[in-house]
N, CA, C and O atoms as a GROMACS GRO file, in nm:
protein
  552
    1MET      N    1   0.802  13.531 -15.498
    1MET     CA    2   0.881  13.576 -15.385
    1MET      C    3   0.827  13.711 -15.340
    1MET      O    4   0.805  13.801 -15.421
    2ARG      N    5   0.806  13.723 -15.210
    2ARG     CA    6   0.759  13.848 -15.151
    2ARG      C    7   0.867  13.899 -15.056
    2ARG      O    8   0.913  13.828 -14.966
    3ILE      N    9   0.906  14.024 -15.079
    3ILE     CA   10   1.009  14.088 -14.998
    3ILE      C   11   0.947  14.207 -14.926
    3ILE      O   12   0.881  14.290 -14.988
    4ALA      N   13   0.969  14.214 -14.795
    4ALA     CA   14   0.933  14.332 -14.717
    4ALA      C   15   1.059  14.416 -14.705
    4ALA      O   16   1.155  14.375 -14.640
    5TRP      N   17   1.060  14.533 -14.767
    5TRP     CA   18   1.179  14.618 -14.772
    5TRP      C   19   1.156  14.738 -14.684
    5TRP      O   20   1.072  14.822 -14.714
    6ILE      N   21   1.232  14.746 -14.575
    6ILE     CA   22   1.218  14.856 -14.478
    6ILE      C   23   1.335  14.950 -14.501
    6ILE      O   24   1.448  14.922 -14.460
    7GLU      N   25   1.308  15.062 -14.566
    7GLU     CA   26   1.413  15.152 -14.615
    7GLU      C   27   1.354  15.291 -14.635
    7GLU      O   28   1.246  15.305 -14.694
    8ASP      N   29   1.422  15.393 -14.587
    8ASP     CA   30   1.370  15.529 -14.604
    8ASP      C   31   1.412  15.594 -14.735
    8ASP      O   32   1.349  15.691 -14.777
    9ASP      N   33   1.515  15.544 -14.802
    9ASP     CA   34   1.563  15.604 -14.927
    9ASP      C   35   1.517  15.524 -15.048
    9ASP      O   36   1.598  15.485 -15.132
   10ILE      N   37   1.387  15.500 -15.058
   10ILE     CA   38   1.333  15.419 -15.168
   10ILE      C   39   1.375  15.474 -15.305
   10ILE      O   40   1.416  15.395 -15.390
   11PRO      N   41   1.367  15.605 -15.330
   11PRO     CA   42   1.406  15.653 -15.463
   11PRO      C   43   1.553  15.623 -15.497
   11PRO      O   44   1.586  15.598 -15.612
   12ILE      N   45   1.639  15.626 -15.397
   12ILE     CA   46   1.782  15.601 -15.420
   12ILE      C   47   1.808  15.455 -15.451
   12ILE      O   48   1.894  15.424 -15.533
   13ILE      N   49   1.738  15.364 -15.387
   13ILE     CA   50   1.765  15.221 -15.408
   13ILE      C   51   1.673  15.156 -15.511
   13ILE      O   52   1.678  15.035 -15.532
   14LYS      N   53   1.589  15.236 -15.574
   14LYS     CA   54   1.495  15.182 -15.673
   14LYS      C   55   1.567  15.100 -15.780
   14LYS      O   56   1.515  14.999 -15.826
   15SER      N   57   1.686  15.143 -15.820
   15SER     CA   58   1.759  15.070 -15.925
   15SER      C   59   1.802  14.931 -15.879
   15SER      O   60   1.812  14.840 -15.962
   16VAL      N   61   1.827  14.912 -15.751
   16VAL     CA   62   1.865  14.778 -15.705
   16VAL      C   63   1.743  14.688 -15.687
   16VAL      O   64   1.756  14.566 -15.682
   17MET      N   65   1.626  14.748 -15.677
   17MET     CA   66   1.502  14.671 -15.669
   17MET      C   67   1.459  14.621 -15.806
   17MET      O   68   1.398  14.515 -15.817
   18TYR      N   69   1.490  14.696 -15.910
   18TYR     CA   70   1.438  14.668 -16.043
   18TYR      C   71   1.460  14.524 -16.089
   18TYR      O   72   1.364  14.461 -16.134
   19PRO      N   73   1.582  14.467 -16.079
   19PRO     CA   74   1.600  14.330 -16.127
   19PRO      C   75   1.512  14.229 -16.053
   19PRO      O   76   1.467  14.130 -16.112
   20LEU      N   77   1.487  14.253 -15.926
   20LEU     CA   78   1.401  14.163 -15.849
   20LEU      C   79   1.256  14.175 -15.894
   20LEU      O   80   1.187  14.074 -15.911
   21GLU      N   81   1.211  14.298 -15.913
   21GLU     CA   82   1.075  14.320 -15.961
   21GLU      C   83   1.058  14.265 -16.103
   21GLU      O   84   0.954  14.209 -16.137
   22HIS      N   85   1.162  14.280 -16.184
   22HIS     CA   86   1.158  14.233 -16.322
   22HIS      C   87   1.142  14.081 -16.330
   22HIS      O   88   1.079  14.030 -16.423
   23GLU      N   89   1.197  14.009 -16.232
   23GLU     CA   90   1.183  13.864 -16.233
   23GLU      C   91   1.057  13.818 -16.159
   23GLU      O   92   1.036  13.698 -16.140
   24GLY      N   93   0.975  13.910 -16.117
   24GLY     CA   94   0.846  13.876 -16.060
   24GLY      C   95   0.832  13.889 -15.910
   24GLY      O   96   0.727  13.855 -15.855
   25ALA      N   97   0.935  13.938 -15.842
   25ALA     CA   98   0.925  13.955 -15.697
   25ALA      C   99   0.826  14.067 -15.665
   25ALA      O  100   0.819  14.168 -15.735
   26THR      N  101   0.751  14.047 -15.559
   26THR     CA  102   0.665  14.152 -15.506
   26THR      C  103   0.742  14.217 -15.392
   26THR      O  104   0.786  14.150 -15.299
   27ILE      N  105   0.758  14.348 -15.400
   27ILE     CA  106   0.833  14.420 -15.297
   27ILE      C  107   0.740  14.518 -15.228
   27ILE      O  108   0.691  14.614 -15.289
   28ASP      N  109   0.716  14.492 -15.100
   28ASP     CA  110   0.636  14.582 -15.018
   28ASP      C  111   0.733  14.676 -14.947
   28ASP      O  112   0.827  14.631 -14.881
   29LYS      N  113   0.710  14.806 -14.962
   29LYS     CA  114   0.804  14.905 -14.911
   29LYS      C  115   0.748  14.974 -14.786
   29LYS      O  116   0.631  15.012 -14.780
   30PHE      N  117   0.836  14.987 -14.686
   30PHE     CA  118   0.801  15.052 -14.560
   30PHE      C  119   0.912  15.154 -14.532
   30PHE      O  120   1.030  15.119 -14.535
   31THR      N  121   0.876  15.279 -14.506
   31THR     CA  122   0.976  15.386 -14.506
   31THR      C  123   1.011  15.443 -14.368
   31THR      O  124   1.090  15.537 -14.360
   32SER      N  125   0.956  15.389 -14.263
   32SER     CA  126   0.991  15.436 -14.128
   32SER      C  127   0.965  15.323 -14.028
   32SER      O  128   0.902  15.223 -14.060
   33ILE      N  129   1.014  15.342 -13.909
   33ILE     CA  130   0.990  15.245 -13.802
   33ILE      C  131   0.840  15.235 -13.773
   33ILE      O  132   0.786  15.126 -13.757
   34SER      N  133   0.773  15.349 -13.765
   34SER     CA  134   0.629  15.348 -13.738
   34SER      C  135   0.554  15.274 -13.848
   34SER      O  136   0.462  15.198 -13.819
   35ASP      N  137   0.593  15.297 -13.972
   35ASP     CA  138   0.531  15.230 -14.086
   35ASP      C  139   0.550  15.079 -14.074
   35ASP      O  140   0.455  15.003 -14.095
   36ALA      N  141   0.670  15.034 -14.039
   36ALA     CA  142   0.699  14.891 -14.024
   36ALA      C  143   0.621  14.832 -13.906
   36ALA      O  144   0.565  14.723 -13.917
   37LYS      N  145   0.619  14.901 -13.794
   37LYS     CA  146   0.548  14.849 -13.677
   37LYS      C  147   0.398  14.835 -13.703
   37LYS      O  148   0.336  14.739 -13.658
   38SER      N  149   0.342  14.930 -13.776
   38SER     CA  150   0.199  14.921 -13.802
   38SER      C  151   0.166  14.814 -13.906
   38SER      O  152   0.050  14.779 -13.924
   39SER      N  153   0.268  14.764 -13.976
   39SER     CA  154   0.248  14.662 -14.080
   39SER      C  155   0.317  14.530 -14.045
   39SER      O  156   0.343  14.450 -14.135
   40VAL      N  157   0.346  14.507 -13.918
   40VAL     CA  158   0.426  14.391 -13.878
   40VAL      C  159   0.364  14.259 -13.924
   40VAL      O  160   0.438  14.169 -13.964
   41ASP      N  161   0.233  14.245 -13.919
   41ASP     CA  162   0.172  14.119 -13.962
   41ASP      C  163   0.200  14.092 -14.109
   41ASP      O  164   0.231  13.978 -14.146
   42GLU      N  165   0.190  14.194 -14.191
   42GLU     CA  166   0.220  14.180 -14.334
   42GLU      C  167   0.368  14.149 -14.356
   42GLU      O  168   0.402  14.064 -14.438
   43ILE      N  169   0.455  14.216 -14.283
   43ILE     CA  170   0.599  14.196 -14.297
   43ILE      C  171   0.639  14.054 -14.259
   43ILE      O  172   0.721  13.992 -14.326
   44LEU      N  173   0.581  14.002 -14.152
   44LEU     CA  174   0.617  13.867 -14.107
   44LEU      C  175   0.570  13.757 -14.202
   44LEU      O  176   0.615  13.643 -14.192
   45LYS      N  177   0.481  13.790 -14.294
   45LYS     CA  178   0.436  13.693 -14.395
   45LYS      C  179   0.526  13.691 -14.518
   45LYS      O  180   0.508  13.606 -14.606
   46ALA      N  181   0.620  13.783 -14.527
   46ALA     CA  182   0.710  13.790 -14.643
   46ALA      C  183   0.806  13.672 -14.643
   46ALA      O  184   0.824  13.605 -14.541
   47ASP      N  185   0.867  13.647 -14.758
   47ASP     CA  186   0.971  13.543 -14.768
   47ASP      C  187   1.105  13.594 -14.715
   47ASP      O  188   1.190  13.516 -14.673
   48LEU      N  189   1.121  13.727 -14.717
   48LEU     CA  190   1.248  13.789 -14.678
   48LEU      C  191   1.221  13.931 -14.634
   48LEU      O  192   1.134  13.999 -14.689
   49ILE      N  193   1.297  13.976 -14.534
   49ILE     CA  194   1.295  14.116 -14.493
   49ILE      C  195   1.430  14.176 -14.531
   49ILE      O  196   1.535  14.124 -14.493
   50VAL      N  197   1.427  14.287 -14.606
   50VAL     CA  198   1.548  14.366 -14.631
   50VAL      C  199   1.535  14.488 -14.542
   50VAL      O  200   1.436  14.562 -14.550
   51LEU      N  201   1.635  14.510 -14.457
   51LEU     CA  202   1.625  14.611 -14.353
   51LEU      C  203   1.743  14.705 -14.354
   51LEU      O  204   1.859  14.662 -14.350
   52ASP      N  205   1.714  14.834 -14.360
   52ASP     CA  206   1.814  14.937 -14.336
   52ASP      C  207   1.815  14.958 -14.185
   52ASP      O  208   1.711  14.946 -14.120
   53ILE      N  209   1.930  14.989 -14.128
   53ILE     CA  210   1.930  15.007 -13.982
   53ILE      C  211   1.931  15.153 -13.939
   53ILE      O  212   1.918  15.183 -13.820
   54ILE      N  213   1.947  15.244 -14.034
   54ILE     CA  214   1.933  15.386 -14.003
   54ILE      C  215   1.804  15.433 -14.070
   54ILE      O  216   1.800  15.454 -14.191
   55LEU      N  217   1.701  15.448 -13.990
   55LEU     CA  218   1.569  15.481 -14.039
   55LEU      C  219   1.508  15.593 -13.957
   55LEU      O  220   1.540  15.609 -13.839
   56PRO      N  221   1.420  15.673 -14.019
   56PRO     CA  222   1.348  15.771 -13.937
   56PRO      C  223   1.253  15.698 -13.844
   56PRO      O  224   1.189  15.600 -13.884
   57PRO      N  225   1.243  15.743 -13.721
   57PRO     CA  226   1.161  15.671 -13.625
   57PRO      C  227   1.012  15.682 -13.652
   57PRO      O  228   0.936  15.593 -13.614
   58GLY      N  229   0.969  15.789 -13.715
   58GLY     CA  230   0.825  15.810 -13.731
   58GLY      C  231   0.773  15.884 -13.609
   58GLY      O  232   0.846  15.901 -13.512
   59PRO      N  233   0.649  15.928 -13.613
   59PRO     CA  234   0.598  16.016 -13.508
   59PRO      C  235   0.585  15.953 -13.370
   59PRO      O  236   0.587  16.024 -13.270
   60GLU      N  237   0.571  15.820 -13.363
   60GLU     CA  238   0.546  15.757 -13.233
   60GLU      C  239   0.662  15.672 -13.183
   60GLU      O  240   0.651  15.611 -13.076
   61ALA      N  241   0.771  15.665 -13.256
   61ALA     CA  242   0.882  15.578 -13.217
   61ALA      C  243   0.990  15.658 -13.146
   61ALA      O  244   1.002  15.779 -13.164
   62ALA      N  245   1.068  15.589 -13.066
   62ALA     CA  246   1.178  15.653 -12.994
   62ALA      C  247   1.290  15.688 -13.092
   62ALA      O  248   1.311  15.619 -13.191
   63GLU      N  249   1.360  15.795 -13.063
   63GLU     CA  250   1.472  15.839 -13.146
   63GLU      C  251   1.594  15.751 -13.119
   63GLU      O  252   1.630  15.729 -13.003
   64SER      N  253   1.656  15.701 -13.224
   64SER     CA  254   1.775  15.618 -13.212
   64SER      C  255   1.856  15.631 -13.339
   64SER      O  256   1.800  15.643 -13.448
   65ASN      N  257   1.989  15.629 -13.328
   65ASN     CA  258   2.073  15.632 -13.447
   65ASN      C  259   2.058  15.505 -13.529
   65ASN      O  260   2.075  15.508 -13.651
   66TYR      N  261   2.026  15.394 -13.465
   66TYR     CA  262   2.016  15.265 -13.531
   66TYR      C  263   1.878  15.205 -13.506
   66TYR      O  264   1.866  15.095 -13.451
   67SER      N  265   1.776  15.277 -13.545
   67SER     CA  266   1.639  15.236 -13.514
   67SER      C  267   1.600  15.104 -13.583
   67SER      O  268   1.516  15.031 -13.530
   68GLY      N  269   1.659  15.072 -13.699
   68GLY     CA  270   1.632  14.943 -13.763
   68GLY      C  271   1.683  14.828 -13.679
   68GLY      O  272   1.617  14.725 -13.667
   69ARG      N  273   1.801  14.844 -13.621
   69ARG     CA  274   1.856  14.742 -13.530
   69ARG      C  275   1.766  14.726 -13.409
   69ARG      O  276   1.738  14.614 -13.365
   70ASP      N  277   1.721  14.838 -13.355
   70ASP     CA  278   1.633  14.833 -13.238
   70ASP      C  279   1.502  14.763 -13.271
   70ASP      O  280   1.451  14.686 -13.190
   71LEU      N  281   1.448  14.789 -13.389
   71LEU     CA  282   1.325  14.724 -13.432
   71LEU      C  283   1.347  14.573 -13.445
   71LEU      O  284   1.263  14.494 -13.400
   72LEU      N  285   1.458  14.533 -13.505
   72LEU     CA  286   1.486  14.391 -13.521
   72LEU      C  287   1.502  14.324 -13.384
   72LEU      O  288   1.452  14.213 -13.363
   73HIS      N  289   1.569  14.390 -13.293
   73HIS     CA  290   1.584  14.337 -13.156
   73HIS      C  291   1.447  14.315 -13.092
   73HIS      O  292   1.421  14.211 -13.032
   74GLN      N  293   1.360  14.414 -13.105
   74GLN     CA  294   1.226  14.403 -13.048
   74GLN      C  295   1.150  14.287 -13.112
   74GLN      O  296   1.088  14.207 -13.041
   75TRP      N  297   1.153  14.276 -13.243
   75TRP     CA  298   1.078  14.170 -13.312
   75TRP      C  299   1.134  14.032 -13.278
   75TRP      O  300   1.057  13.936 -13.263
   76ARG      N  301   1.267  14.020 -13.265
   76ARG     CA  302   1.325  13.889 -13.231
   76ARG      C  303   1.277  13.844 -13.092
   76ARG      O  304   1.259  13.725 -13.068
   77SER      N  305   1.257  13.940 -13.002
   77SER     CA  306   1.211  13.903 -12.868
   77SER      C  307   1.060  13.878 -12.863
   77SER      O  308   1.013  13.806 -12.775
   78GLU      N  309   0.984  13.934 -12.957
   78GLU     CA  310   0.838  13.920 -12.955
   78GLU      C  311   0.784  13.808 -13.042
   78GLU      O  312   0.678  13.752 -13.012
   79TYR      N  313   0.856  13.772 -13.148
   79TYR     CA  314   0.801  13.676 -13.245
   79TYR      C  315   0.890  13.554 -13.256
   79TYR      O  316   1.011  13.566 -13.277
   80GLN      N  317   0.830  13.438 -13.241
   80GLN     CA  318   0.904  13.312 -13.250
   80GLN      C  319   0.954  13.287 -13.391
   80GLN      O  320   1.067  13.240 -13.411
   81LYS      N  321   0.870  13.318 -13.488
   81LYS     CA  322   0.904  13.285 -13.627
   81LYS      C  323   0.906  13.413 -13.710
   81LYS      O  324   0.811  13.491 -13.712
   82MET      N  325   1.018  13.432 -13.779
   82MET     CA  326   1.034  13.548 -13.867
   82MET      C  327   1.100  13.502 -13.996
   82MET      O  328   1.172  13.402 -13.999
   83PRO      N  329   1.074  13.575 -14.105
   83PRO     CA  330   1.148  13.546 -14.228
   83PRO      C  331   1.294  13.582 -14.208
   83PRO      O  332   1.327  13.656 -14.115
   84PRO      N  333   1.383  13.532 -14.294
   84PRO     CA  334   1.522  13.575 -14.284
   84PRO      C  335   1.532  13.726 -14.306
   84PRO      O  336   1.453  13.786 -14.378
   85VAL      N  337   1.633  13.785 -14.242
   85VAL     CA  338   1.654  13.930 -14.251
   85VAL      C  339   1.789  13.954 -14.317
   85VAL      O  340   1.892  13.903 -14.272
   86LEU      N  341   1.787  14.033 -14.423
   86LEU     CA  342   1.909  14.077 -14.490
   86LEU      C  343   1.922  14.226 -14.461
   86LEU      O  344   1.832  14.304 -14.493
   87VAL      N  345   2.034  14.266 -14.401
   87VAL     CA  346   2.055  14.407 -14.368
   87VAL      C  347   2.131  14.473 -14.482
   87VAL      O  348   2.235  14.423 -14.526
   88LEU      N  349   2.078  14.584 -14.529
   88LEU     CA  350   2.140  14.665 -14.633
   88LEU      C  351   2.167  14.802 -14.572
   88LEU      O  352   2.074  14.875 -14.540
   89THR      N  353   2.296  14.836 -14.554
   89THR     CA  354   2.328  14.953 -14.472
   89THR      C  355   2.459  15.020 -14.514
   89THR      O  356   2.541  14.961 -14.584
   90VAL      N  357   2.476  15.144 -14.470
   90VAL     CA  358   2.603  15.215 -14.486
   90VAL      C  359   2.687  15.203 -14.359
   90VAL      O  360   2.803  15.245 -14.359
   91VAL      N  361   2.633  15.147 -14.254
   91VAL     CA  362   2.701  15.138 -14.125
   91VAL      C  363   2.817  15.038 -14.135
   91VAL      O  364   2.802  14.927 -14.185
   92THR      N  365   2.933  15.082 -14.085
   92THR     CA  366   3.051  14.995 -14.081
   92THR      C  367   3.105  14.978 -13.939
   92THR      O  368   3.209  14.914 -13.920
   93ASN      N  369   3.037  15.032 -13.841
   93ASN     CA  370   3.077  15.023 -13.701
   93ASN      C  371   3.082  14.875 -13.660
   93ASN      O  372   2.979  14.809 -13.662
   94PRO      N  373   3.200  14.822 -13.623
   94PRO     CA  374   3.212  14.680 -13.589
   94PRO      C  375   3.120  14.636 -13.475
   94PRO      O  376   3.069  14.524 -13.477
   95GLN      N  377   3.098  14.722 -13.377
   95GLN     CA  378   3.010  14.686 -13.265
   95GLN      C  379   2.866  14.668 -13.313
   95GLN      O  380   2.798  14.573 -13.273
   96ILE      N  381   2.819  14.758 -13.398
   96ILE     CA  382   2.682  14.748 -13.450
   96ILE      C  383   2.669  14.624 -13.538
   96ILE      O  384   2.569  14.551 -13.529
   97LEU      N  385   2.768  14.599 -13.622
   97LEU     CA  386   2.765  14.480 -13.709
   97LEU      C  387   2.766  14.351 -13.627
   97LEU      O  388   2.699  14.254 -13.662
   98ALA      N  389   2.841  14.351 -13.517
   98ALA     CA  390   2.843  14.234 -13.428
   98ALA      C  391   2.707  14.214 -13.362
   98ALA      O  392   2.660  14.101 -13.348
   99GLU      N  393   2.643  14.323 -13.323
   99GLU     CA  394   2.509  14.314 -13.264
   99GLU      C  395   2.410  14.256 -13.365
   99GLU      O  396   2.323  14.177 -13.328
  100LEU      N  397   2.424  14.295 -13.491
  100LEU     CA  398   2.336  14.241 -13.595
  100LEU      C  399   2.357  14.091 -13.611
  100LEU      O  400   2.261  14.016 -13.628
  101GLN      N  401   2.482  14.047 -13.605
  101GLN     CA  402   2.511  13.904 -13.613
  101GLN      C  403   2.446  13.830 -13.496
  101GLN      O  404   2.393  13.721 -13.513
  102GLU      N  405   2.452  13.889 -13.378
  102GLU     CA  406   2.388  13.829 -13.260
  102GLU      C  407   2.237  13.818 -13.277
  102GLU      O  408   2.173  13.730 -13.220
  103LEU      N  409   2.180  13.909 -13.356
  103LEU     CA  410   2.037  13.907 -13.384
  103LEU      C  411   2.003  13.810 -13.499
  103LEU      O  412   1.890  13.805 -13.547
  104LYS      N  413   2.104  13.735 -13.540
  104LYS     CA  414   2.088  13.628 -13.640
  104LYS      C  415   2.035  13.677 -13.774
  104LYS      O  416   1.944  13.618 -13.832
  105VAL      N  417   2.096  13.787 -13.824
  105VAL     CA  418   2.060  13.828 -13.959
  105VAL      C  419   2.121  13.729 -14.058
  105VAL      O  420   2.227  13.672 -14.031
  106ALA      N  421   2.055  13.710 -14.169
  106ALA     CA  422   2.103  13.614 -14.269
  106ALA      C  423   2.224  13.668 -14.345
  106ALA      O  424   2.310  13.590 -14.387
  107ASP      N  425   2.231  13.799 -14.364
  107ASP     CA  426   2.340  13.859 -14.438
  107ASP      C  427   2.343  14.008 -14.410
  107ASP      O  428   2.241  14.067 -14.375
  108ILE      N  429   2.461  14.068 -14.425
  108ILE     CA  430   2.478  14.212 -14.413
  108ILE      C  431   2.547  14.258 -14.540
  108ILE      O  432   2.654  14.208 -14.575
  109ILE      N  433   2.487  14.353 -14.609
  109ILE     CA  434   2.543  14.406 -14.733
  109ILE      C  435   2.560  14.556 -14.717
  109ILE      O  436   2.468  14.626 -14.673
  110ASN      N  437   2.677  14.604 -14.754
  110ASN     CA  438   2.702  14.747 -14.746
  110ASN      C  439   2.654  14.819 -14.871
  110ASN      O  440   2.671  14.771 -14.983
  111LYS      N  441   2.594  14.936 -14.849
  111LYS     CA  442   2.556  15.025 -14.958
  111LYS      C  443   2.680  15.105 -14.997
  111LYS      O  444   2.764  15.130 -14.911
  112PRO      N  445   2.693  15.143 -15.119
  112PRO     CA  446   2.608  15.105 -15.232
  112PRO      C  447   2.639  14.963 -15.276
  112PRO      O  448   2.748  14.910 -15.252
  113VAL      N  449   2.541  14.901 -15.342
  113VAL     CA  450   2.556  14.764 -15.390
  113VAL      C  451   2.505  14.757 -15.533
  113VAL      O  452   2.407  14.823 -15.569
  114LEU      N  453   2.572  14.678 -15.613
  114LEU     CA  454   2.526  14.657 -15.749
  114LEU      C  455   2.396  14.575 -15.747
  114LEU      O  456   2.383  14.483 -15.667
  115PRO      N  457   2.302  14.607 -15.834
  115PRO     CA  458   2.177  14.530 -15.838
  115PRO      C  459   2.199  14.380 -15.856
  115PRO      O  460   2.130  14.300 -15.793
  116SER      N  461   2.294  14.343 -15.939
  116SER     CA  462   2.319  14.200 -15.962
  116SER      C  463   2.374  14.131 -15.837
  116SER      O  464   2.343  14.015 -15.812
  117VAL      N  465   2.453  14.202 -15.760
  117VAL     CA  466   2.509  14.145 -15.636
  117VAL      C  467   2.398  14.127 -15.533
  117VAL      O  468   2.389  14.023 -15.469
  118LEU      N  469   2.314  14.228 -15.518
  118LEU     CA  470   2.204  14.218 -15.423
  118LEU      C  471   2.109  14.104 -15.462
  118LEU      O  472   2.068  14.025 -15.377
  119LYS      N  473   2.075  14.097 -15.588
  119LYS     CA  474   1.986  13.991 -15.636
  119LYS      C  475   2.044  13.853 -15.605
  119LYS      O  476   1.974  13.763 -15.558
  120ALA      N  477   2.173  13.836 -15.632
  120ALA     CA  478   2.238  13.706 -15.605
  120ALA      C  479   2.237  13.674 -15.456
  120ALA      O  480   2.210  13.560 -15.418
  121ARG      N  481   2.266  13.772 -15.373
  121ARG     CA  482   2.269  13.747 -15.228
  121ARG      C  483   2.130  13.715 -15.174
  121ARG      O  484   2.115  13.631 -15.086
  122ILE      N  485   2.028  13.782 -15.227
  122ILE     CA  486   1.891  13.752 -15.186
  122ILE      C  487   1.856  13.608 -15.222
  122ILE      O  488   1.797  13.536 -15.143
  123HIS      N  489   1.894  13.567 -15.342
  123HIS     CA  490   1.866  13.430 -15.383
  123HIS      C  491   1.941  13.329 -15.296
  123HIS      O  492   1.889  13.222 -15.266
  124GLU      N  493   2.064  13.363 -15.255
  124GLU     CA  494   2.141  13.275 -15.166
  124GLU      C  495   2.071  13.260 -15.031
  124GLU      O  496   2.060  13.150 -14.977
  125VAL      N  497   2.024  13.372 -14.977
  125VAL     CA  498   1.955  13.369 -14.847
  125VAL      C  499   1.828  13.285 -14.856
  125VAL      O  500   1.800  13.204 -14.768
  126LEU      N  501   1.752  13.305 -14.962
  126LEU     CA  502   1.627  13.230 -14.978
  126LEU      C  503   1.654  13.082 -15.003
  126LEU      O  504   1.577  12.997 -14.957
  127ALA      N  505   1.761  13.050 -15.075
  127ALA     CA  506   1.796  12.910 -15.099
  127ALA      C  507   1.836  12.843 -14.968
  127ALA      O  508   1.799  12.728 -14.943
  128ALA      N  509   1.911  12.914 -14.884
  128ALA     CA  510   1.951  12.858 -14.754
  128ALA      C  511   1.830  12.836 -14.665
  128ALA      O  512   1.825  12.740 -14.588
  129LYS      N  513   1.732  12.925 -14.674
  129LYS     CA  514   1.609  12.913 -14.594
  129LYS      C  515   1.532  12.787 -14.632
  129LYS      O  516   1.470  12.724 -14.546
  130SER      N  517   1.537  12.751 -14.759
  130SER     CA  518   1.456  12.637 -14.804
  130SER      C  519   1.528  12.503 -14.790
  130SER      O  520   1.470  12.398 -14.820
  131GLN      N  521   1.652  12.504 -14.743
  131GLN     CA  522   1.725  12.378 -14.722
  131GLN      C  523   1.664  12.303 -14.605
  131GLN      O  524   1.638  12.362 -14.500
  132PRO      N  525   1.641  12.172 -14.622
  132PRO     CA  526   1.586  12.095 -14.509
  132PRO      C  527   1.686  12.084 -14.395
  132PRO      O  528   1.807  12.077 -14.417
  133VAL      N  529   1.634  12.083 -14.275
  133VAL     CA  530   1.719  12.066 -14.157
  133VAL      C  531   1.744  11.917 -14.141
  133VAL      O  532   1.650  11.838 -14.134
  134MET      N  533   1.870  11.878 -14.136
  134MET     CA  534   1.906  11.737 -14.125
  134MET      C  535   1.903  11.694 -13.979
  134MET      O  536   1.959  11.761 -13.893
  135ALA      N  537   1.838  11.584 -13.954
  135ALA     CA  538   1.832  11.531 -13.816
  135ALA      C  539   1.966  11.467 -13.784
  135ALA      O  540   2.031  11.410 -13.871
  136ASP      N  541   2.005  11.478 -13.662
  136ASP     CA  542   2.131  11.417 -13.617
  136ASP      C  543   2.108  11.266 -13.601
  136ASP      O  544   2.029  11.223 -13.517
  137THR      N  545   2.176  11.187 -13.683
  137THR     CA  546   2.156  11.042 -13.680
  137THR      C  547   2.263  10.968 -13.603
  137THR      O  548   2.262  10.845 -13.600
  138ALA      N  549   2.354  11.038 -13.542
  138ALA     CA  550   2.465  10.973 -13.470
  138ALA      C  551   2.419  10.926 -13.333
  138ALA      O  552   2.498  10.869 -13.258
   0.00000   0.00000   0.00000
């Protein structure tokens, strides 16, 4: 399993990554919007994207309070196929959360989160991704 983790507080969330790494997951870390944009091809090859929505924009990106949401919006409009996106955030604003749902995120998890809970939710998202699409036979 390869996870593209877009998060600026890597040292703070390292403990929630550990169980995933311990079971063999490869976690590629990106710490700003600019970092993610310059690595988009690599990120789109991942099995899952874990995305914080409050990120530093980086030197070439526009300033936004919710730059992760803005990045996801841009990628959804530019790329036909993307891995599932799990949002890990401290944001509780109902309008922002509704916008994320409209962007078809697979799950939204509030920080802080227990490592075991995050690991289980990641496995649920990946299991749902691998379910075959049933053809309508009616």
